[in-house]
mmCIF file of C-alpha atoms in Angstrom:
data_model
loop_
_atom_site.group_PDB
_atom_site.id
_atom_site.type_symbol
_atom_site.label_atom_id
_atom_site.label_comp_id
_atom_site.label_asym_id
_atom_site.label_seq_id
_atom_site.Cartn_x
_atom_site.Cartn_y
_atom_site.Cartn_z
ATOM 1 C CA MET A 1 -19.207 68.630 -27.857
ATOM 2 C CA SER A 2 -15.556 70.004 -26.983
ATOM 3 C CA THR A 3 -15.404 72.096 -30.118
ATOM 4 C CA TRP A 4 -18.420 74.351 -29.625
ATOM 5 C CA PHE A 5 -17.673 74.362 -25.728
ATOM 6 C CA LEU A 6 -14.216 75.804 -26.190
ATOM 7 C CA ASN A 7 -15.493 78.331 -28.686
ATOM 8 C CA LEU A 8 -17.392 80.132 -25.795
ATOM 9 C CA PHE A 9 -14.054 81.349 -24.651
ATOM 10 C CA SER A 10 -12.713 82.370 -28.124
ATOM 11 C CA LYS A 11 -13.110 85.989 -29.078
ATOM 12 C CA ASN A 12 -12.253 85.181 -32.756
ATOM 13 C CA LYS A 13 -14.668 82.538 -33.451
ATOM 14 C CA ILE A 14 -18.290 82.225 -34.066
ATOM 15 C CA LEU A 15 -20.135 80.077 -31.790
ATOM 16 C CA GLN A 16 -21.692 76.940 -33.313
ATOM 17 C CA LEU A 17 -24.597 75.391 -31.521
ATOM 18 C CA ASP A 18 -24.905 72.288 -33.499
ATOM 19 C CA GLY A 19 -23.116 70.062 -31.134
ATOM 20 C CA GLU A 20 -22.362 66.493 -31.269
ATOM 21 C CA TYR A 21 -24.828 64.661 -28.987
ATOM 22 C CA GLY A 22 -23.928 61.107 -30.032
ATOM 23 C CA SER A 23 -25.300 58.480 -32.343
ATOM 24 C CA LEU A 24 -26.730 55.125 -32.227
ATOM 25 C CA ASP A 25 -24.375 52.524 -33.848
ATOM 26 C CA GLY A 26 -25.738 49.831 -35.879
ATOM 27 C CA GLU A 27 -29.295 48.942 -37.567
ATOM 28 C CA LEU A 28 -32.161 47.278 -35.963
ATOM 29 C CA PHE A 29 -32.387 43.783 -37.067
ATOM 30 C CA TYR A 30 -35.581 42.759 -35.358
ATOM 31 C CA LYS A 31 -37.428 42.495 -38.571
ATOM 32 C CA LYS A 32 -34.843 40.167 -40.231
ATOM 33 C CA LEU A 33 -34.749 38.044 -37.094
ATOM 34 C CA ALA A 34 -38.449 37.525 -37.294
ATOM 35 C CA ILE A 35 -38.563 36.848 -40.860
ATOM 36 C CA GLU A 36 -35.652 34.315 -40.611
ATOM 37 C CA SER A 37 -37.274 32.675 -37.625
ATOM 38 C CA CYS A 38 -40.540 32.235 -39.590
ATOM 39 C CA ILE A 39 -38.836 30.960 -42.888
ATOM 40 C CA ASN A 40 -36.522 28.638 -40.827
ATOM 41 C CA LEU A 41 -39.237 27.186 -39.024
ATOM 42 C CA ILE A 42 -41.312 26.421 -42.238
ATOM 43 C CA ALA A 43 -38.267 25.095 -44.101
ATOM 44 C CA ASN A 44 -37.269 22.855 -41.297
ATOM 45 C CA CYS A 45 -40.943 21.365 -41.325
ATOM 46 C CA ILE A 46 -40.782 20.732 -45.156
ATOM 47 C CA SER A 47 -37.398 19.270 -44.851
ATOM 48 C CA MET A 48 -38.728 16.873 -42.365
ATOM 49 C CA SER A 49 -41.471 15.761 -44.462
ATOM 50 C CA GLU A 50 -41.263 12.802 -46.744
ATOM 51 C CA PHE A 51 -42.099 12.563 -50.458
ATOM 52 C CA LEU A 52 -44.243 9.241 -50.752
ATOM 53 C CA THR A 53 -44.141 7.836 -54.291
ATOM 54 C CA PHE A 54 -46.827 5.657 -55.550
ATOM 55 C CA GLU A 55 -47.204 3.321 -58.551
ATOM 56 C CA ASN A 56 -50.761 2.167 -59.260
ATOM 57 C CA GLY A 57 -51.812 2.906 -55.945
ATOM 58 C CA LYS A 58 -49.135 1.036 -54.091
ATOM 59 C CA GLU A 59 -46.320 2.841 -52.288
ATOM 60 C CA VAL A 60 -42.944 2.149 -53.798
ATOM 61 C CA ARG A 61 -39.254 3.241 -53.271
ATOM 62 C CA LYS A 62 -37.655 3.607 -56.509
ATOM 63 C CA ASP A 63 -35.365 6.304 -58.350
ATOM 64 C CA ASN A 64 -37.861 9.065 -57.789
ATOM 65 C CA TYR A 65 -38.149 8.455 -54.253
ATOM 66 C CA TYR A 66 -34.353 8.696 -53.912
ATOM 67 C CA LEU A 67 -34.255 11.798 -55.858
ATOM 68 C CA PHE A 68 -36.858 13.636 -53.825
ATOM 69 C CA ASN A 69 -35.849 12.298 -50.299
ATOM 70 C CA VAL A 70 -32.012 11.697 -50.349
ATOM 71 C CA LYS A 71 -29.982 13.218 -53.233
ATOM 72 C CA PRO A 72 -31.455 15.946 -55.510
ATOM 73 C CA ASN A 73 -28.390 16.634 -56.915
ATOM 74 C CA GLN A 74 -24.475 16.011 -56.388
ATOM 75 C CA ASN A 75 -24.043 18.938 -54.117
ATOM 76 C CA LEU A 76 -27.009 18.863 -51.663
ATOM 77 C CA SER A 77 -28.754 16.492 -49.703
ATOM 78 C CA ALA A 78 -32.590 16.532 -49.706
ATOM 79 C CA SER A 79 -32.745 18.449 -46.347
ATOM 80 C CA GLU A 80 -30.418 21.075 -47.596
ATOM 81 C CA PHE A 81 -31.986 21.370 -50.903
ATOM 82 C CA TRP A 82 -35.585 21.838 -49.623
ATOM 83 C CA LYS A 83 -34.481 24.248 -46.949
ATOM 84 C CA LYS A 84 -32.780 26.390 -49.575
ATOM 85 C CA ALA A 85 -35.748 26.145 -51.886
ATOM 86 C CA ILE A 86 -38.392 27.138 -49.243
ATOM 87 C CA TYR A 87 -36.128 30.072 -48.137
ATOM 88 C CA LYS A 88 -35.971 31.380 -51.782
ATOM 89 C CA LEU A 89 -39.609 30.826 -52.246
ATOM 90 C CA PHE A 90 -40.589 33.043 -49.391
ATOM 91 C CA ILE A 91 -37.889 35.689 -49.970
ATOM 92 C CA ASP A 92 -38.375 35.980 -53.778
ATOM 93 C CA ASN A 93 -41.999 34.971 -53.741
ATOM 94 C CA GLU A 94 -41.336 32.547 -56.319
ATOM 95 C CA LEU A 95 -39.039 29.424 -56.916
ATOM 96 C CA LEU A 96 -37.728 27.755 -60.062
ATOM 97 C CA ILE A 97 -36.415 24.175 -60.046
ATOM 98 C CA VAL A 98 -34.932 22.799 -63.296
ATOM 99 C CA GLN A 99 -33.915 19.282 -63.904
ATOM 100 C CA VAL A 100 -30.631 18.594 -65.725
ATOM 101 C CA ASN A 101 -29.113 15.207 -66.148
ATOM 102 C CA ASN A 102 -31.599 13.610 -63.648
ATOM 103 C CA ASN A 103 -30.682 16.162 -61.020
ATOM 104 C CA PHE A 104 -32.777 18.927 -59.526
ATOM 105 C CA TYR A 105 -31.296 22.401 -59.177
ATOM 106 C CA ILE A 106 -32.646 25.777 -57.681
ATOM 107 C CA ALA A 107 -32.312 28.702 -60.055
ATOM 108 C CA ASP A 108 -30.657 31.685 -58.402
ATOM 109 C CA SER A 109 -31.831 34.004 -61.252
ATOM 110 C CA PHE A 110 -33.855 33.716 -64.590
ATOM 111 C CA ASP A 111 -35.629 35.444 -67.214
ATOM 112 C CA SER A 112 -39.281 34.560 -68.166
ATOM 113 C CA ASP A 113 -41.729 34.958 -70.881
ATOM 114 C CA LYS A 114 -45.326 34.603 -69.986
ATOM 115 C CA TYR A 115 -47.814 33.511 -72.492
ATOM 116 C CA ALA A 116 -51.645 32.917 -72.217
ATOM 117 C CA LEU A 117 -52.281 29.923 -74.696
ATOM 118 C CA LYS A 118 -48.902 28.095 -74.611
ATOM 119 C CA ASP A 119 -45.927 27.279 -72.215
ATOM 120 C CA ASN A 120 -44.383 29.907 -70.499
ATOM 121 C CA LEU A 121 -40.566 30.104 -71.322
ATOM 122 C CA TYR A 122 -37.514 30.427 -68.886
ATOM 123 C CA SER A 123 -34.112 31.358 -70.139
ATOM 124 C CA ASN A 124 -30.844 32.721 -68.850
ATOM 125 C CA ILE A 125 -31.150 30.477 -65.821
ATOM 126 C CA GLU A 126 -28.216 30.946 -63.408
ATOM 127 C CA ILE A 127 -27.141 28.384 -60.869
ATOM 128 C CA ASN A 128 -24.223 29.036 -58.612
ATOM 129 C CA ASN A 129 -22.767 31.547 -61.021
ATOM 130 C CA TYR A 130 -23.309 29.224 -64.168
ATOM 131 C CA THR A 131 -25.726 30.106 -66.687
ATOM 132 C CA LEU A 132 -27.521 27.556 -68.720
ATOM 133 C CA GLU A 133 -27.848 28.068 -72.484
ATOM 134 C CA ASP A 134 -31.116 25.826 -72.918
ATOM 135 C CA VAL A 135 -34.593 27.408 -72.865
ATOM 136 C CA PHE A 136 -36.973 25.546 -70.625
ATOM 137 C CA LYS A 137 -40.661 25.295 -71.190
ATOM 138 C CA GLU A 138 -43.260 25.578 -68.240
ATOM 139 C CA SER A 139 -43.843 21.881 -68.437
ATOM 140 C CA ASP A 140 -40.364 21.034 -67.947
ATOM 141 C CA VAL A 141 -39.619 22.976 -64.707
ATOM 142 C CA PHE A 142 -41.065 23.206 -61.196
ATOM 143 C CA HIS A 143 -42.340 26.996 -60.719
ATOM 144 C CA LEU A 144 -43.992 27.903 -57.447
ATOM 145 C CA THR A 145 -45.421 31.206 -56.348
ATOM 146 C CA LEU A 146 -46.944 32.025 -53.158
ATOM 147 C CA ASN A 147 -49.274 34.928 -54.027
ATOM 148 C CA ASN A 148 -49.553 38.052 -56.052
ATOM 149 C CA SER A 149 -47.834 40.275 -53.455
ATOM 150 C CA ASN A 150 -44.297 40.083 -52.167
ATOM 151 C CA ILE A 151 -44.617 39.281 -48.489
ATOM 152 C CA LYS A 152 -41.182 40.691 -47.711
ATOM 153 C CA ASN A 153 -42.046 44.043 -49.408
ATOM 154 C CA LEU A 154 -45.151 44.332 -47.287
ATOM 155 C CA ILE A 155 -43.298 43.672 -44.180
ATOM 156 C CA ASP A 156 -40.804 46.145 -45.173
ATOM 157 C CA GLY A 157 -43.318 48.920 -45.417
ATOM 158 C CA LEU A 158 -44.953 48.106 -42.069
ATOM 159 C CA TYR A 159 -41.693 47.852 -40.299
ATOM 160 C CA ILE A 160 -40.561 51.553 -41.190
ATOM 161 C CA GLY A 161 -42.957 53.101 -38.609
ATOM 162 C CA TYR A 162 -41.959 50.474 -35.722
ATOM 163 C CA ALA A 163 -38.230 50.851 -36.523
ATOM 164 C CA LYS A 164 -38.443 54.527 -35.572
ATOM 165 C CA LEU A 165 -40.439 53.665 -32.375
ATOM 166 C CA ILE A 166 -37.810 51.206 -31.302
ATOM 167 C CA LYS A 167 -34.965 53.488 -32.111
ATOM 168 C CA ALA A 168 -36.707 56.317 -30.222
ATOM 169 C CA GLY A 169 -37.274 54.020 -27.155
ATOM 170 C CA GLN A 170 -33.650 52.892 -27.217
ATOM 171 C CA LEU A 171 -32.378 56.471 -27.213
ATOM 172 C CA SER A 172 -34.646 57.331 -24.630
ATOM 173 C CA TYR A 173 -33.537 54.530 -22.211
ATOM 174 C CA ILE A 174 -29.839 55.434 -23.039
ATOM 175 C CA LYS A 175 -30.402 58.972 -22.194
ATOM 176 C CA SER A 176 -32.101 58.093 -18.875
ATOM 177 C CA LYS A 177 -29.116 56.183 -17.997
ATOM 178 C CA SER A 178 -26.465 58.758 -19.003
ATOM 179 C CA ARG A 179 -24.478 60.697 -16.436
ATOM 180 C CA ARG A 180 -24.777 64.470 -16.629
ATOM 181 C CA GLY A 181 -22.744 67.225 -14.973
ATOM 182 C CA VAL A 182 -21.741 70.814 -15.191
ATOM 183 C CA LEU A 183 -18.031 71.924 -15.685
ATOM 184 C CA ASN A 184 -17.470 75.401 -14.064
ATOM 185 C CA VAL A 185 -14.971 77.421 -16.042
ATOM 186 C CA PRO A 186 -13.992 80.756 -14.196
ATOM 187 C CA THR A 187 -13.745 83.886 -16.148
ATOM 188 C CA SER A 188 -10.150 84.133 -15.086
ATOM 189 C CA TYR A 189 -9.207 80.811 -16.898
ATOM 190 C CA PRO A 190 -6.140 81.354 -19.110
ATOM 191 C CA GLN A 191 -6.494 82.026 -22.496
ATOM 192 C CA THR A 192 -2.936 80.705 -23.435
ATOM 193 C CA LYS A 193 -2.338 77.892 -25.832
ATOM 194 C CA ASP A 194 -1.187 75.477 -23.165
ATOM 195 C CA ALA A 195 -4.200 76.315 -21.103
ATOM 196 C CA GLN A 196 -6.580 75.828 -24.049
ATOM 197 C CA ASP A 197 -4.774 72.507 -24.845
ATOM 198 C CA ASP A 198 -5.216 71.347 -21.288
ATOM 199 C CA LEU A 199 -8.941 72.100 -21.223
ATOM 200 C CA GLN A 200 -9.136 70.307 -24.542
ATOM 201 C CA ASP A 201 -7.411 67.238 -23.087
ATOM 202 C CA ILE A 202 -9.840 67.298 -20.096
ATOM 203 C CA MET A 203 -12.851 67.435 -22.276
ATOM 204 C CA ASN A 204 -11.659 64.888 -24.905
ATOM 205 C CA ASN A 205 -9.738 62.447 -22.747
ATOM 206 C CA LYS A 206 -9.848 62.720 -18.966
ATOM 207 C CA PHE A 207 -13.565 62.992 -18.700
ATOM 208 C CA LYS A 208 -14.067 60.150 -21.074
ATOM 209 C CA THR A 209 -11.865 57.958 -18.853
ATOM 210 C CA PHE A 210 -13.706 59.293 -15.765
ATOM 211 C CA PHE A 211 -17.142 58.424 -17.054
ATOM 212 C CA GLN A 212 -16.290 55.135 -18.536
ATOM 213 C CA SER A 213 -14.190 53.705 -15.674
ATOM 214 C CA GLU A 214 -15.422 50.707 -14.018
ATOM 215 C CA LYS A 215 -13.158 51.336 -10.854
ATOM 216 C CA ASP A 216 -12.857 54.217 -8.478
ATOM 217 C CA VAL A 217 -11.284 57.214 -10.126
ATOM 218 C CA VAL A 218 -10.230 60.777 -9.228
ATOM 219 C CA LEU A 219 -10.584 63.522 -11.588
ATOM 220 C CA PRO A 220 -7.862 66.154 -11.257
ATOM 221 C CA LEU A 221 -9.017 69.812 -12.037
ATOM 222 C CA THR A 222 -6.744 72.823 -12.197
ATOM 223 C CA ASN A 223 -6.919 76.647 -12.810
ATOM 224 C CA GLY A 224 -10.113 76.910 -10.754
ATOM 225 C CA LEU A 225 -12.125 74.341 -12.859
ATOM 226 C CA THR A 226 -14.867 72.537 -10.944
ATOM 227 C CA TYR A 227 -17.234 69.875 -11.785
ATOM 228 C CA ASP A 228 -20.847 69.339 -10.154
ATOM 229 C CA GLU A 229 -22.511 65.949 -10.812
ATOM 230 C CA LEU A 230 -26.188 66.178 -11.848
ATOM 231 C CA GLY A 231 -26.710 62.497 -11.366
ATOM 232 C CA ILE A 232 -28.530 59.776 -13.604
ATOM 233 C CA ASN A 233 -31.939 61.069 -15.043
ATOM 234 C CA ASN A 234 -33.630 57.760 -13.883
ATOM 235 C CA LYS A 235 -36.767 58.853 -12.163
ATOM 236 C CA GLY A 236 -38.420 55.290 -12.434
ATOM 237 C CA LYS A 237 -38.901 55.828 -16.312
ATOM 238 C CA SER A 238 -36.378 53.340 -17.584
ATOM 239 C CA VAL A 239 -38.159 50.082 -16.646
ATOM 240 C CA GLY A 240 -41.203 51.401 -18.505
ATOM 241 C CA GLU A 241 -39.272 52.512 -21.555
ATOM 242 C CA VAL A 242 -37.649 49.095 -21.747
ATOM 243 C CA ARG A 243 -41.184 47.397 -21.664
ATOM 244 C CA ASP A 244 -42.283 49.780 -24.448
ATOM 245 C CA VAL A 245 -39.200 48.660 -26.637
ATOM 246 C CA ARG A 246 -40.110 45.080 -25.942
ATOM 247 C CA SER A 247 -43.669 45.544 -26.737
ATOM 248 C CA TYR A 248 -42.740 47.150 -30.139
ATOM 249 C CA ILE A 249 -40.442 44.113 -30.911
ATOM 250 C CA ASP A 250 -43.368 41.748 -29.948
ATOM 251 C CA ASP A 251 -45.499 43.586 -32.426
ATOM 252 C CA ILE A 252 -42.907 43.085 -35.142
ATOM 253 C CA PHE A 253 -42.725 39.369 -34.394
ATOM 254 C CA ASP A 254 -46.612 39.178 -34.439
ATOM 255 C CA PHE A 255 -47.328 40.738 -37.674
ATOM 256 C CA VAL A 256 -44.478 39.044 -39.336
ATOM 257 C CA ALA A 257 -45.699 35.639 -38.033
ATOM 258 C CA ILE A 258 -49.209 36.634 -39.247
ATOM 259 C CA ALA A 259 -47.846 37.178 -42.754
ATOM 260 C CA PHE A 260 -46.459 33.669 -42.959
ATOM 261 C CA ASN A 261 -49.182 31.990 -41.208
ATOM 262 C CA VAL A 262 -47.131 31.053 -38.271
ATOM 263 C CA PRO A 263 -48.562 31.292 -34.788
ATOM 264 C CA PRO A 264 -46.518 34.013 -33.150
ATOM 265 C CA GLN A 265 -45.950 31.955 -29.927
ATOM 266 C CA LEU A 266 -44.087 29.358 -31.933
ATOM 267 C CA ILE A 267 -41.195 31.888 -32.894
ATOM 268 C CA LYS A 268 -41.205 33.708 -29.531
ATOM 269 C CA GLY A 269 -40.846 30.636 -27.499
ATOM 270 C CA ASN A 270 -44.100 31.027 -25.660
ATOM 271 C CA VAL A 271 -45.259 27.647 -24.080
ATOM 272 C CA GLU A 272 -49.001 28.665 -23.639
ATOM 273 C CA ASN A 273 -51.315 26.793 -26.038
ATOM 274 C CA THR A 274 -48.376 25.289 -27.726
ATOM 275 C CA GLU A 275 -50.498 22.169 -28.797
ATOM 276 C CA GLN A 276 -53.151 24.252 -30.488
ATOM 277 C CA ALA A 277 -50.691 26.514 -32.061
ATOM 278 C CA ILE A 278 -48.857 23.475 -33.751
ATOM 279 C CA ASN A 279 -52.092 22.272 -35.034
ATOM 280 C CA ASN A 280 -52.777 25.607 -36.651
ATOM 281 C CA PHE A 281 -49.352 25.898 -38.070
ATOM 282 C CA LEU A 282 -49.614 22.553 -39.702
ATOM 283 C CA MET A 283 -53.289 23.103 -40.933
ATOM 284 C CA PHE A 284 -52.928 26.622 -42.338
ATOM 285 C CA CYS A 285 -49.123 26.924 -43.327
ATOM 286 C CA ILE A 286 -47.384 23.531 -43.753
ATOM 287 C CA ASN A 287 -50.165 21.411 -45.089
ATOM 288 C CA HIS A 288 -51.036 24.204 -47.724
ATOM 289 C CA LEU A 289 -47.408 24.483 -48.775
ATOM 290 C CA ALA A 290 -47.059 20.763 -49.024
ATOM 291 C CA LYS A 291 -50.180 20.585 -51.339
ATOM 292 C CA LEU A 292 -48.699 23.402 -53.413
ATOM 293 C CA ILE A 293 -45.416 21.446 -53.996
ATOM 294 C CA SER A 294 -47.295 18.054 -54.403
ATOM 295 C CA ASP A 295 -49.575 19.457 -57.161
ATOM 296 C CA GLU A 296 -46.740 21.212 -59.003
ATOM 297 C CA VAL A 297 -44.732 17.889 -59.143
ATOM 298 C CA ASN A 298 -47.628 15.792 -60.089
ATOM 299 C CA MET A 299 -48.571 18.098 -62.886
ATOM 300 C CA LYS A 300 -44.973 18.354 -64.327
ATOM 301 C CA PHE A 301 -43.427 14.927 -63.444
ATOM 302 C CA TYR A 302 -46.226 12.601 -64.338
ATOM 303 C CA ARG A 303 -48.352 12.210 -67.304
ATOM 304 C CA LYS A 304 -52.193 12.471 -66.946
ATOM 305 C CA ALA A 305 -52.672 8.796 -67.538
ATOM 306 C CA ASP A 306 -50.165 7.829 -64.799
ATOM 307 C CA TYR A 307 -51.801 10.185 -62.315
ATOM 308 C CA ILE A 308 -55.423 8.832 -63.041
ATOM 309 C CA ASN A 309 -53.855 5.132 -62.397
ATOM 310 C CA ARG A 310 -52.739 6.530 -58.956
ATOM 311 C CA THR A 311 -49.097 6.899 -59.996
ATOM 312 C CA TYR A 312 -48.035 10.033 -58.213
ATOM 313 C CA THR A 313 -46.066 11.748 -55.410
ATOM 314 C CA LYS A 314 -47.356 13.095 -52.207
ATOM 315 C CA LEU A 315 -45.469 15.235 -49.622
ATOM 316 C CA ASP A 316 -46.426 13.659 -46.355
ATOM 317 C CA THR A 317 -46.287 16.129 -43.362
ATOM 318 C CA SER A 318 -47.622 13.554 -40.752
ATOM 319 C CA ARG A 319 -44.323 12.731 -39.411
ATOM 320 C CA ILE A 320 -43.417 16.291 -38.371
ATOM 321 C CA ARG A 321 -45.293 16.230 -35.023
ATOM 322 C CA VAL A 322 -43.166 14.599 -32.311
ATOM 323 C CA THR A 323 -45.358 12.236 -30.382
ATOM 324 C CA SER A 324 -44.668 9.573 -27.767
ATOM 325 C CA LEU A 325 -45.777 6.004 -27.948
ATOM 326 C CA LYS A 326 -48.064 6.892 -24.858
ATOM 327 C CA ASP A 327 -49.991 9.489 -26.850
ATOM 328 C CA ILE A 328 -50.908 7.449 -29.793
ATOM 329 C CA ALA A 329 -50.994 4.023 -28.549
ATOM 330 C CA ASN A 330 -54.915 4.044 -28.096
ATOM 331 C CA ALA A 331 -55.375 5.533 -31.500
ATOM 332 C CA LEU A 332 -53.210 2.735 -33.037
ATOM 333 C CA ASP A 333 -55.202 0.084 -31.274
ATOM 334 C CA ILE A 334 -58.425 1.338 -32.374
ATOM 335 C CA LEU A 335 -57.129 1.682 -36.046
ATOM 336 C CA THR A 336 -55.664 -1.734 -35.833
ATOM 337 C CA ARG A 337 -58.732 -3.664 -34.421
ATOM 338 C CA ASN A 338 -60.848 -1.934 -36.873
ATOM 339 C CA GLY A 339 -59.026 -3.220 -40.059
ATOM 340 C CA ILE A 340 -57.946 0.332 -41.033
ATOM 341 C CA ASN A 341 -54.303 0.046 -40.460
ATOM 342 C CA GLU A 342 -51.971 -2.586 -41.637
ATOM 343 C CA VAL A 343 -49.042 -3.683 -39.364
ATOM 344 C CA ASP A 344 -46.602 -1.628 -41.563
ATOM 345 C CA ASP A 345 -48.871 1.456 -41.256
ATOM 346 C CA ASN A 346 -48.266 1.394 -37.472
ATOM 347 C CA LEU A 347 -44.626 0.825 -37.735
ATOM 348 C CA ARG A 348 -44.234 3.913 -40.213
ATOM 349 C CA THR A 349 -46.342 5.961 -37.751
ATOM 350 C CA LEU A 350 -43.709 5.116 -34.990
ATOM 351 C CA GLY A 351 -40.858 5.765 -37.328
ATOM 352 C CA ARG A 352 -39.719 2.286 -37.620
ATOM 353 C CA GLU A 353 -38.765 0.256 -40.689
ATOM 354 C CA PRO A 354 -41.817 -1.482 -42.253
ATOM 355 C CA LYS A 355 -41.711 -5.453 -42.268
ATOM 356 C CA GLY A 356 -43.119 -5.897 -45.668
ATOM 357 C CA GLY A 357 -44.456 -9.056 -46.987
ATOM 358 C CA GLU A 358 -47.387 -10.928 -45.607
ATOM 359 C CA ILE A 359 -46.718 -9.904 -42.040
ATOM 360 C CA GLY A 360 -46.478 -6.283 -42.879
ATOM 361 C CA ASN A 361 -49.604 -6.213 -44.987
ATOM 362 C CA GLN A 362 -51.754 -7.971 -42.610
ATOM 363 C CA ARG A 363 -54.948 -6.422 -41.280
ATOM 364 C CA PHE A 364 -56.773 -7.337 -38.080
ATOM 365 C CA ILE A 365 -60.468 -6.818 -36.994
ATOM 366 C CA THR A 366 -62.161 -7.920 -33.688
ATOM 367 C CA LYS A 367 -65.097 -10.205 -33.614
ATOM 368 C CA ASN A 368 -67.229 -7.343 -32.189
ATOM 369 C CA TYR A 369 -67.462 -5.788 -35.595
ATOM 370 C CA MET A 370 -69.351 -7.389 -38.320
ATOM 371 C CA PRO A 371 -71.571 -6.263 -41.276
ATOM 372 C CA ILE A 372 -75.143 -5.214 -40.374
ATOM 373 C CA LYS A 373 -76.562 -7.695 -42.816
ATOM 374 C CA GLU A 374 -74.866 -10.674 -40.984
ATOM 375 C CA MET A 375 -76.000 -9.299 -37.701
ATOM 376 C CA ILE A 376 -79.696 -9.142 -39.076
ATOM 377 C CA LYS A 377 -79.205 -12.762 -40.339
ATOM 378 C CA GLU A 378 -78.042 -14.068 -36.970
ATOM 379 C CA GLY A 379 -80.972 -12.272 -35.077
ATOM 380 C CA THR A 380 -83.687 -13.973 -37.299
#
């Protein structure tokens, strides 16, 4: 601003009107915050789920259970591993997991050759800057994809317009809070170098200190210079402008959440209808993702004959929801007295260690329930 202002008093220079009006530092990260919030919420839920392993219809805990739920590889716990896997799945729209030396590893990058009538091939698989030399067939890897479109690219396109609106709203608010004034320079102001240097110092330094000071200050002016304060251009607009910016940000969180099948109130911290929002989140997002992972594991990790004989893995999401004993006591009572739940089933629901053996496998049923045929016999 000072350069073009001083040129007003220079006879040898052409006046430049492209003054410096300030700039907004930094980028807008609301989109990234919304995306990260959704992915972290989904990843946390999946990492809290449990891979249940079955052999011939009976739940067992053997090497596969340990591999999926405790230690997928030597560097990551199961919680860290699945969080990283889900994050990569949503960011890249696909995920490749390979098994090397009985450990699972997430591929950072890879090349793929797609075929119609035989296994796809995966090569140049890079894991933490290490490239595997082997070529993996489709049947030897876990390869997950979400859909045909990259969610992040769709969000990026939609965000462009909102980013401009948010930036415009912020600039408008900043301008409404800025101080404005007029520096009156008399025509008799000296044209000497010292006088011009003093004016330059006033414009570049003293006015800056004057405007930014948090304490009472006095601005000394000489050579007939006077300053008139125009005041802050508030006029009641700032509150509305802040609300406009906030509404744009809310819109961003809303459409990002919709893209990830996450109820918006869960990432914005709203408590209204939280119970229903959690139900929808589990039903339309988490359970679908758990089914996707379970299907891939069962298709690649078990033979057809094993699966038919009920040897399989299931990603159980039933323990994600936090429930108190008071909330489920009545339901457990009904399931127990009807002979549906074993003792161990109830203990698992409560997050406790199952007893096992004869006690843990016991079922109970009240005398109020009997087969219809027996009831008819007693009535005749």
